[in-house]
Amino acid sequence: MSDVVLVLNAGSSSIKFAVYPSGANAVPLIRGKVAGVGRDPVFSAIRADGTAIDMSMLTNIDVAADHETLVSLLLDWLEQHRGDRRLVAVGHRVVHGGRGFSRPVVVDDAVLSQLEHLIQLAPLHQPHNLAAIRAISRLQPTLPQVACFDTSFHRTQDRLAQLFALPRDMSDEGILRYGFHGLSYECIASILPDHLGERAEGRVIVAHLGNGASMCAMKNRQSVATSMGFTALDGLLMGRRCGALDAGVVLYLMQSKGMNATEIETLLYRRSGLLGVSAISNNMRDLEQSDDPRAREAIELFCFRAASVLGGLVTALGGLDAIVFTAGIGENSAQVRRLICDRLVHLGVDLDPRCNDGNSLRISSVRSSVDVLVLPTDEEAVIANATNETVALR
Ligand code: ADP
């Protein structure tokens, strides 16, 4: 009988899942998704060979089914379809681990309560991550669950990279730059040597450009600085999030427009970014297909801001050896990569247009002093490995 681990990445509108054989660097047996959470949930999954799995028995679900209910349905389904495989652990993506968690941890009541205190720092993600953990605890209380944090990878940053210029007591209290997308950065850091050889230990900037977007400056494959800060709102312009914003705008919205905290949260997290600037869509692919000048302006602002942030991170690194593009936009949009790299010529960046248009692994030309790569990220694989290791160490 072989053992498997279940990986859950519970976001606001979807729950991604994967089933891995236990053991290091395994290939997932199943990858799937519950889309339309809170609207009209639909389960789908594929096997390792890419064939679709029939999940039609999971139809007619209450449209308002919450994360806990959907995770319960998924676990029931898995129980019925796991054959002779034994589910030995569940690994979760958890967005915020605060200062306390610098590595994956087995979740118990004390850990869960610490993670609940961090909900206010990641209001869009943390509640859903924890709802998935609670659902499993209720159904299978003895099954080990491991929380893997998006913040952990950045705990290697020195104090200056973490500090805001606020009074010291506030920094002491934990109002710091934490950084996110750490599971994606860990994945890229682990494969860098395959593509860069010894240069992998040099000065590398990874651009995770998806619905959420951030950059991480790495030296020796460890995080030195990153664009997201206290929350996942800072830094780059994103699908719906504004990215870095003069805090004075928030004061103005409160004092002159009478907006309250909830209204401002909705504005900054859900109505801004690509969606806000284009007034069309939060989705880069839609914007690229549109002739509307507002779509064009949103794309150009996205790339201008990305290049500007990257320039700042080069200073944190003291130079630049390589750039890696990853995640939905980074892996697929040749136009976005070109518009960003066109602004980085002064750093020695030179793209090979044909390789860029073809989404090749290496898109820099032979003249480029900076290697530019396109590498797929796999956060679920990082969680599966961490879950195996953490459970084995118990
Ligand atoms: P999430 O943060 O939700 O995991 P993804 O990493 O899947 O997001 O990235 C989603 C983004 O990637 C969307 O803006 C989508 O339009 C964009 N994207 C995906 N494929 C393409 C493509 N071929 N061209 C341009 N943008 C794309």
Tab-separated table of C-alpha atoms and ligand atoms in Angstrom:
chain	number	residue	atom	x	y	z
A	1	MET	CA	0.000	0.000	0.000
A	2	SER	CA	1.438	3.373	-0.992
A	3	ASP	CA	1.002	6.596	0.941
A	4	VAL	CA	-0.125	9.939	-0.446
A	5	VAL	CA	-0.234	13.525	0.751
A	6	LEU	CA	-2.919	16.015	-0.178
A	7	VAL	CA	-1.861	19.591	-0.955
A	8	LEU	CA	-4.416	22.377	-0.559
A	9	ASN	CA	-4.098	25.958	-1.729
A	10	ALA	CA	-7.340	27.591	-0.626
A	11	GLY	CA	-7.763	31.046	-2.155
A	12	SER	CA	-10.696	33.434	-2.098
A	13	SER	CA	-12.434	32.209	-5.252
A	14	SER	CA	-10.756	28.849	-5.860
A	15	ILE	CA	-9.279	25.883	-4.015
A	16	LYS	CA	-6.379	24.259	-5.851
A	17	PHE	CA	-5.497	20.724	-4.781
A	18	ALA	CA	-3.004	18.039	-5.668
A	19	VAL	CA	-2.348	14.481	-4.531
A	20	TYR	CA	1.312	13.453	-4.325
A	21	PRO	CA	2.862	10.094	-3.520
A	22	SER	CA	4.767	10.577	-0.278
A	23	GLY	CA	8.510	10.866	-0.798
A	24	ALA	CA	10.842	13.548	-2.103
A	25	ASN	CA	10.321	15.293	-5.463
A	26	ALA	CA	7.402	13.117	-6.472
A	27	VAL	CA	5.185	13.843	-9.473
A	28	PRO	CA	1.539	14.535	-8.548
A	29	LEU	CA	-0.957	11.741	-9.211
A	30	ILE	CA	-3.825	14.215	-9.413
A	31	ARG	CA	-4.064	17.971	-9.819
A	32	GLY	CA	-7.377	19.729	-9.495
A	33	LYS	CA	-9.311	22.803	-8.668
A	34	VAL	CA	-12.583	23.910	-7.208
A	35	ALA	CA	-13.415	27.034	-9.191
A	36	GLY	CA	-16.195	29.532	-8.536
A	37	VAL	CA	-16.088	29.251	-4.740
A	38	GLY	CA	-18.945	31.320	-3.266
A	39	ARG	CA	-20.661	31.699	-6.670
A	40	ASP	CA	-21.094	28.379	-8.433
A	41	PRO	CA	-18.493	25.824	-7.327
A	42	VAL	CA	-17.204	23.436	-9.986
A	43	PHE	CA	-14.737	20.597	-9.280
A	44	SER	CA	-12.256	19.510	-11.929
A	45	ALA	CA	-9.107	17.377	-11.873
A	46	ILE	CA	-6.602	15.674	-14.133
A	47	ARG	CA	-4.320	12.669	-13.697
A	48	ALA	CA	-0.545	12.761	-14.142
A	49	ASP	CA	-0.961	11.792	-17.817
A	50	GLY	CA	-3.236	14.810	-18.401
A	51	THR	CA	-6.507	12.858	-18.726
A	52	ALA	CA	-9.546	14.381	-17.047
A	53	ILE	CA	-11.036	12.741	-13.976
A	54	ASP	CA	-14.794	12.486	-13.800
A	55	MET	CA	-15.914	14.549	-10.813
A	56	SER	CA	-19.513	14.795	-11.999
A	57	MET	CA	-20.733	13.234	-8.754
A	58	LEU	CA	-19.751	16.555	-7.185
A	59	THR	CA	-22.347	18.621	-9.028
A	60	ASN	CA	-25.464	20.326	-7.717
A	61	ILE	CA	-23.511	21.756	-4.831
A	62	ASP	CA	-25.090	24.593	-2.929
A	63	VAL	CA	-23.850	27.709	-4.770
A	64	ALA	CA	-23.109	29.402	-1.464
A	65	ALA	CA	-21.061	26.456	-0.135
A	66	ASP	CA	-18.177	27.844	1.894
A	67	HIS	CA	-14.538	26.718	1.960
A	68	GLU	CA	-15.080	24.312	4.855
A	69	THR	CA	-17.960	22.576	3.066
A	70	LEU	CA	-16.061	22.290	-0.212
A	71	VAL	CA	-12.927	20.924	1.457
A	72	SER	CA	-15.131	18.377	3.253
A	73	LEU	CA	-16.642	17.278	-0.080
A	74	LEU	CA	-13.173	17.001	-1.581
A	75	LEU	CA	-11.898	14.888	1.291
A	76	ASP	CA	-14.929	12.587	1.043
A	77	TRP	CA	-14.327	12.238	-2.694
A	78	LEU	CA	-10.676	11.430	-2.098
A	79	GLU	CA	-11.577	8.815	0.510
A	80	GLN	CA	-13.800	7.087	-2.043
A	81	HIS	CA	-11.234	7.270	-4.852
A	82	ARG	CA	-7.916	6.707	-3.149
A	83	GLY	CA	-8.026	2.943	-3.713
A	84	ASP	CA	-5.407	1.224	-1.575
A	85	ARG	CA	-3.438	4.442	-1.063
A	86	ARG	CA	-3.362	5.797	2.472
A	87	LEU	CA	-3.692	9.558	2.998
A	88	VAL	CA	-0.923	10.310	5.528
A	89	ALA	CA	-0.828	14.119	5.679
A	90	VAL	CA	-2.253	17.331	4.286
A	91	GLY	CA	-0.050	20.286	3.386
A	92	HIS	CA	-1.540	23.761	3.182
A	93	ARG	CA	-0.451	27.009	1.650
A	94	VAL	CA	-0.820	29.599	4.386
A	95	VAL	CA	-0.137	33.135	3.324
A	96	HIS	CA	1.034	34.698	6.581
A	97	GLY	CA	3.344	33.162	9.149
A	98	GLY	CA	4.250	36.466	10.825
A	99	ARG	CA	7.600	36.658	12.626
A	100	GLY	CA	7.022	33.393	14.419
A	101	PHE	CA	7.112	30.877	11.567
A	102	SER	CA	10.252	30.701	9.491
A	103	ARG	CA	9.638	27.120	8.331
A	104	PRO	CA	6.695	24.759	7.767
A	105	VAL	CA	4.993	23.567	10.927
A	106	VAL	CA	2.624	20.798	11.977
A	107	VAL	CA	-0.633	22.501	12.933
A	108	ASP	CA	-2.069	21.988	16.410
A	109	ASP	CA	-4.528	24.114	18.384
A	110	ALA	CA	-1.802	26.502	19.582
A	111	VAL	CA	-0.439	27.020	16.056
A	112	LEU	CA	-3.936	27.531	14.673
A	113	SER	CA	-4.673	30.182	17.253
A	114	GLN	CA	-1.407	32.012	16.402
A	115	LEU	CA	-2.315	31.903	12.715
A	116	GLU	CA	-5.786	33.263	13.448
A	117	HIS	CA	-4.171	36.346	14.990
A	118	LEU	CA	-2.546	37.039	11.616
A	119	ILE	CA	-5.861	37.154	9.716
A	120	GLN	CA	-5.966	40.941	9.894
A	121	LEU	CA	-2.599	41.087	8.076
A	122	ALA	CA	-3.870	39.026	5.138
A	123	PRO	CA	-7.646	39.441	5.162
A	124	LEU	CA	-8.161	38.160	1.619
A	125	HIS	CA	-6.225	34.919	1.983
A	126	GLN	CA	-5.552	33.804	5.561
A	127	PRO	CA	-9.211	33.126	6.528
A	128	HIS	CA	-9.627	30.718	3.593
A	129	ASN	CA	-6.317	28.965	4.285
A	130	LEU	CA	-7.382	28.397	7.891
A	131	ALA	CA	-10.919	27.333	6.955
A	132	ALA	CA	-9.385	24.462	4.973
A	133	ILE	CA	-7.292	23.417	7.987
A	134	ARG	CA	-10.332	23.509	10.281
A	135	ALA	CA	-12.409	21.434	7.849
A	136	ILE	CA	-9.795	18.663	7.793
A	137	SER	CA	-9.336	18.749	11.581
A	138	ARG	CA	-13.045	18.258	12.026
A	139	LEU	CA	-13.252	15.333	9.585
A	140	GLN	CA	-9.974	13.589	10.377
A	141	PRO	CA	-8.656	14.938	13.673
A	142	THR	CA	-5.634	12.626	13.784
A	143	LEU	CA	-4.418	13.353	10.245
A	144	PRO	CA	-1.235	15.492	10.427
A	145	GLN	CA	-1.580	18.866	8.751
A	146	VAL	CA	1.383	21.025	7.803
A	147	ALA	CA	1.192	24.789	7.222
A	148	CYS	CA	3.674	26.137	4.644
A	149	PHE	CA	4.021	29.910	4.665
A	150	ASP	CA	4.440	32.472	1.909
A	151	THR	CA	6.353	34.684	4.322
A	152	SER	CA	8.963	32.143	5.503
A	153	PHE	CA	11.312	32.455	2.516
A	154	HIS	CA	11.874	36.126	3.329
A	155	ARG	CA	12.947	35.604	6.946
A	156	THR	CA	16.567	35.666	5.715
A	157	GLN	CA	16.337	39.398	4.974
A	158	ASP	CA	18.416	41.704	7.099
A	159	ARG	CA	16.785	44.236	9.402
A	160	LEU	CA	17.044	47.202	7.031
A	161	ALA	CA	15.099	45.380	4.324
A	162	GLN	CA	12.329	44.681	6.828
A	163	LEU	CA	11.978	48.071	8.502
A	164	PHE	CA	9.446	50.789	7.756
A	165	ALA	CA	10.518	54.292	8.803
A	166	LEU	CA	7.945	54.272	11.606
A	167	PRO	CA	8.563	54.806	15.340
A	168	ARG	CA	10.634	51.946	16.771
A	169	ASP	CA	7.908	50.658	19.055
A	170	MET	CA	5.769	49.936	16.007
A	171	SER	CA	8.533	47.903	14.374
A	172	ASP	CA	9.036	46.084	17.682
A	173	GLU	CA	5.343	45.290	17.698
A	174	GLY	CA	5.684	43.584	14.276
A	175	ILE	CA	4.735	46.298	11.786
A	176	LEU	CA	7.430	45.148	9.369
A	177	ARG	CA	7.921	44.243	5.740
A	178	TYR	CA	7.237	40.486	5.639
A	179	GLY	CA	7.031	39.719	1.918
A	180	PHE	CA	4.940	37.023	0.221
A	181	HIS	CA	4.941	34.495	-2.668
A	182	GLY	CA	7.706	32.716	-0.744
A	183	LEU	CA	6.627	29.231	-1.862
A	184	SER	CA	6.978	30.285	-5.476
A	185	TYR	CA	10.393	31.859	-4.789
A	186	GLU	CA	11.511	28.714	-2.994
A	187	CYS	CA	10.516	26.658	-6.034
A	188	ILE	CA	12.480	28.913	-8.390
A	189	ALA	CA	15.489	29.038	-6.030
A	190	SER	CA	15.574	25.232	-5.991
A	191	ILE	CA	15.808	24.952	-9.803
A	192	LEU	CA	18.069	27.957	-10.483
A	193	PRO	CA	21.313	25.909	-10.530
A	194	ASP	CA	19.884	23.710	-13.312
A	195	HIS	CA	19.642	26.796	-15.517
A	196	LEU	CA	22.346	29.166	-14.288
A	197	GLY	CA	25.064	26.904	-12.902
A	198	GLU	CA	27.275	28.828	-10.450
A	199	ARG	CA	25.554	32.100	-11.391
A	200	ALA	CA	22.525	30.810	-9.482
A	201	GLU	CA	24.332	31.872	-6.284
A	202	GLY	CA	24.737	35.393	-7.662
A	203	ARG	CA	22.415	38.403	-7.814
A	204	VAL	CA	19.073	37.211	-9.156
A	205	ILE	CA	15.705	38.958	-9.300
A	206	VAL	CA	12.641	36.730	-9.620
A	207	ALA	CA	9.484	38.393	-10.937
A	208	HIS	CA	6.395	36.439	-9.885
A	209	LEU	CA	3.784	38.046	-12.138
A	210	GLY	CA	0.347	36.483	-11.695
A	211	ASN	CA	-2.945	37.857	-10.404
A	212	GLY	CA	-0.907	38.745	-7.372
A	213	ALA	CA	2.529	40.024	-8.341
A	214	SER	CA	5.789	40.640	-6.555
A	215	MET	CA	9.548	40.499	-7.034
A	216	CYS	CA	12.262	38.996	-4.892
A	217	ALA	CA	15.952	39.897	-4.930
A	218	MET	CA	18.066	36.827	-4.118
A	219	LYS	CA	21.711	36.316	-3.328
A	220	ASN	CA	22.961	32.785	-2.662
A	221	ARG	CA	19.370	31.817	-3.525
A	222	GLN	CA	18.119	33.505	-0.351
A	223	SER	CA	15.789	36.475	-0.117
A	224	VAL	CA	17.586	39.793	0.346
A	225	ALA	CA	14.686	42.149	-0.406
A	226	THR	CA	11.194	41.926	-1.861
A	227	SER	CA	8.502	44.236	-3.184
A	228	MET	CA	5.592	43.175	-0.975
A	229	GLY	CA	5.597	44.439	2.572
A	230	PHE	CA	3.402	44.228	5.659
A	231	THR	CA	0.531	42.953	3.542
A	232	ALA	CA	0.236	41.571	0.015
A	233	LEU	CA	-0.895	45.035	-1.135
A	234	ASP	CA	2.508	46.667	-1.510
A	235	GLY	CA	4.879	46.806	-4.470
A	236	LEU	CA	3.809	46.003	-8.027
A	237	LEU	CA	0.506	46.853	-9.589
A	238	MET	CA	-1.600	43.639	-9.632
A	239	GLY	CA	-4.824	42.310	-11.135
A	240	ARG	CA	-7.039	44.114	-8.674
A	241	ARG	CA	-4.576	45.517	-6.120
A	242	CYS	CA	-2.990	48.941	-6.423
A	243	GLY	CA	0.510	48.028	-5.254
A	244	ALA	CA	2.650	50.727	-3.656
A	245	LEU	CA	0.588	53.806	-2.853
A	246	ASP	CA	1.379	57.093	-1.151
A	247	ALA	CA	-0.147	56.608	2.336
A	248	GLY	CA	-1.367	60.209	2.010
A	249	VAL	CA	-3.953	58.992	-0.519
A	250	VAL	CA	-5.497	56.807	2.192
A	251	LEU	CA	-5.678	59.786	4.562
A	252	TYR	CA	-7.276	61.881	1.837
A	253	LEU	CA	-9.890	59.195	1.134
A	254	MET	CA	-10.772	59.096	4.829
A	255	GLN	CA	-10.680	62.803	5.592
A	256	SER	CA	-11.972	64.388	2.404
A	257	LYS	CA	-14.109	61.634	0.914
A	258	GLY	CA	-15.379	60.191	4.189
A	259	MET	CA	-14.520	56.614	3.221
A	260	ASN	CA	-14.287	54.065	6.027
A	261	ALA	CA	-11.756	51.243	6.410
A	262	THR	CA	-13.940	48.635	4.715
A	263	GLU	CA	-14.580	50.854	1.718
A	264	ILE	CA	-10.888	51.653	1.378
A	265	GLU	CA	-9.977	47.970	1.701
A	266	THR	CA	-12.382	47.112	-1.128
A	267	LEU	CA	-10.989	49.930	-3.256
A	268	LEU	CA	-7.335	49.015	-2.789
A	269	TYR	CA	-7.649	45.205	-2.858
A	270	ARG	CA	-10.454	44.655	-5.366
A	271	ARG	CA	-11.131	47.704	-7.546
A	272	SER	CA	-7.619	48.937	-8.335
A	273	GLY	CA	-4.646	47.532	-10.262
A	274	LEU	CA	-5.170	46.411	-13.877
A	275	LEU	CA	-8.930	46.411	-13.338
A	276	GLY	CA	-9.021	49.927	-11.900
A	277	VAL	CA	-6.713	51.507	-14.474
A	278	SER	CA	-8.271	49.777	-17.499
A	279	ALA	CA	-11.872	49.834	-16.247
A	280	ILE	CA	-12.121	46.636	-18.338
A	281	SER	CA	-10.564	43.593	-16.683
A	282	ASN	CA	-8.146	42.369	-14.022
A	283	ASN	CA	-6.939	39.742	-16.467
A	284	MET	CA	-3.787	40.488	-18.459
A	285	ARG	CA	-4.819	38.220	-21.331
A	286	ASP	CA	-8.093	40.136	-21.794
A	287	LEU	CA	-6.235	43.443	-21.767
A	288	GLU	CA	-3.736	42.238	-24.353
A	289	GLN	CA	-6.596	41.284	-26.649
A	290	SER	CA	-8.360	44.634	-26.261
A	291	ASP	CA	-7.965	47.635	-28.603
A	292	ASP	CA	-9.140	50.026	-25.914
A	293	PRO	CA	-6.468	52.648	-25.062
A	294	ARG	CA	-7.276	52.219	-21.366
A	295	ALA	CA	-6.240	48.562	-21.601
A	296	ARG	CA	-2.984	49.640	-23.237
A	297	GLU	CA	-2.348	52.203	-20.499
A	298	ALA	CA	-2.944	49.581	-17.781
A	299	ILE	CA	-0.406	47.219	-19.399
A	300	GLU	CA	2.145	50.005	-19.793
A	301	LEU	CA	1.712	51.155	-16.210
A	302	PHE	CA	2.102	47.543	-15.013
A	303	CYS	CA	5.397	47.260	-16.899
A	304	PHE	CA	6.696	50.726	-15.963
A	305	ARG	CA	6.078	50.013	-12.294
A	306	ALA	CA	7.609	46.542	-12.555
A	307	ALA	CA	10.786	47.920	-14.170
A	308	SER	CA	11.009	50.684	-11.545
A	309	VAL	CA	10.662	48.223	-8.662
A	310	LEU	CA	13.221	45.926	-10.273
A	311	GLY	CA	15.654	48.866	-10.484
A	312	GLY	CA	15.288	49.419	-6.720
A	313	LEU	CA	15.965	45.748	-6.016
A	314	VAL	CA	19.140	45.887	-8.129
A	315	THR	CA	20.421	48.462	-5.632
A	316	ALA	CA	19.640	46.107	-2.748
A	317	LEU	CA	21.710	43.434	-4.531
A	318	GLY	CA	24.544	45.715	-5.662
A	319	GLY	CA	24.181	44.613	-9.284
A	320	LEU	CA	22.373	42.039	-11.369
A	321	ASP	CA	23.293	38.669	-12.880
A	322	ALA	CA	19.894	37.252	-13.828
A	323	ILE	CA	16.168	37.924	-14.023
A	324	VAL	CA	13.585	35.132	-13.854
A	325	PHE	CA	9.994	35.640	-14.998
A	326	THR	CA	7.417	33.279	-13.551
A	327	ALA	CA	3.643	32.776	-12.824
A	328	GLY	CA	0.743	33.301	-15.242
A	329	ILE	CA	1.826	36.618	-16.771
A	330	GLY	CA	5.569	36.074	-16.346
A	331	GLU	CA	5.460	32.653	-18.025
A	332	ASN	CA	3.066	33.542	-20.842
A	333	SER	CA	3.114	37.207	-21.798
A	334	ALA	CA	5.956	37.965	-24.213
A	335	GLN	CA	4.684	41.523	-24.471
A	336	VAL	CA	4.915	42.206	-20.744
A	337	ARG	CA	8.415	40.726	-20.545
A	338	ARG	CA	9.504	42.844	-23.523
A	339	LEU	CA	8.009	46.076	-22.149
A	340	ILE	CA	9.738	45.496	-18.808
A	341	CYS	CA	13.089	44.494	-20.307
A	342	ASP	CA	13.059	47.424	-22.765
A	343	ARG	CA	13.397	49.653	-19.696
A	344	LEU	CA	16.346	47.647	-18.365
A	345	VAL	CA	18.764	48.066	-21.268
A	346	HIS	CA	20.991	50.315	-19.106
A	347	LEU	CA	21.506	47.319	-16.786
A	348	GLY	CA	22.837	45.223	-19.670
A	349	VAL	CA	19.567	43.405	-20.420
A	350	ASP	CA	19.053	42.406	-24.052
A	351	LEU	CA	16.236	40.081	-25.100
A	352	ASP	CA	16.261	37.659	-28.003
A	353	PRO	CA	12.870	38.537	-29.562
A	354	ARG	CA	12.332	35.111	-31.089
A	355	CYS	CA	13.057	33.282	-27.827
A	356	ASN	CA	10.878	35.751	-25.945
A	357	ASP	CA	7.956	35.303	-28.355
A	358	GLY	CA	8.330	31.532	-28.030
A	359	ASN	CA	8.327	31.571	-24.195
A	360	SER	CA	11.730	29.807	-24.265
A	361	LEU	CA	13.449	28.996	-20.981
A	362	ARG	CA	16.229	31.479	-21.830
A	363	ILE	CA	15.064	34.669	-23.534
A	364	SER	CA	18.197	36.858	-23.256
A	365	SER	CA	20.422	37.260	-26.317
A	366	VAL	CA	24.096	36.245	-26.377
A	367	ARG	CA	24.959	39.973	-26.033
A	368	SER	CA	23.030	40.339	-22.771
A	369	SER	CA	25.204	40.626	-19.654
A	370	VAL	CA	22.149	39.635	-17.605
A	371	ASP	CA	20.637	36.163	-18.088
A	372	VAL	CA	16.883	36.418	-18.537
A	373	LEU	CA	14.907	33.211	-17.954
A	374	VAL	CA	11.276	32.099	-18.034
A	375	LEU	CA	10.748	29.325	-15.483
A	376	PRO	CA	7.470	27.715	-14.443
A	377	THR	CA	6.751	27.901	-10.746
A	378	ASP	CA	5.148	25.039	-8.790
A	379	GLU	CA	4.052	26.053	-5.315
A	380	GLU	CA	2.180	22.774	-4.782
A	381	ALA	CA	5.384	20.747	-5.284
A	382	VAL	CA	7.140	22.864	-2.649
A	383	ILE	CA	4.270	22.248	-0.218
A	384	ALA	CA	4.274	18.489	-0.928
A	385	ASN	CA	8.011	18.219	-0.249
A	386	ALA	CA	7.802	20.361	2.885
A	387	THR	CA	4.860	18.324	4.166
A	388	ASN	CA	6.721	15.042	3.712
A	389	GLU	CA	9.825	16.387	5.428
A	390	THR	CA	7.981	18.049	8.301
A	391	VAL	CA	5.859	14.984	9.042
A	392	ALA	CA	8.933	12.725	8.872
A	393	LEU	CA	10.735	14.916	11.427
A	394	ARG	CA	7.924	14.758	14.004
B	1	ADP	P1	-2.792	33.434	-9.578
B	1	ADP	O1	-2.072	34.533	-8.861
B	1	ADP	O2	-4.283	33.511	-9.470
B	1	ADP	O3	-2.209	32.044	-9.373
B	1	ADP	P2	-1.713	33.137	-12.258
B	1	ADP	O4	-0.286	32.949	-11.897
B	1	ADP	O5	-2.469	31.975	-12.801
B	1	ADP	O6	-2.532	33.824	-11.103
B	1	ADP	O7	-1.754	34.326	-13.349
B	1	ADP	C1	-2.957	34.808	-13.838
B	1	ADP	C2	-2.634	35.928	-14.817
B	1	ADP	O8	-1.848	35.401	-15.887
B	1	ADP	C3	-3.884	36.552	-15.448
B	1	ADP	O9	-3.757	37.959	-15.508
B	1	ADP	C4	-3.857	35.954	-16.838
B	1	ADP	O10	-4.499	36.777	-17.795
B	1	ADP	C5	-2.372	35.907	-17.099
B	1	ADP	N1	-2.073	35.026	-18.231
B	1	ADP	C6	-2.188	33.689	-18.300
B	1	ADP	N2	-1.881	33.248	-19.544
B	1	ADP	C7	-1.587	34.358	-20.285
B	1	ADP	C8	-1.197	34.589	-21.645
B	1	ADP	N3	-1.060	33.580	-22.500
B	1	ADP	N4	-0.968	35.863	-22.034
B	1	ADP	C9	-1.100	36.883	-21.175
B	1	ADP	N5	-1.461	36.745	-19.877
B	1	ADP	C10	-1.709	35.495	-19.447
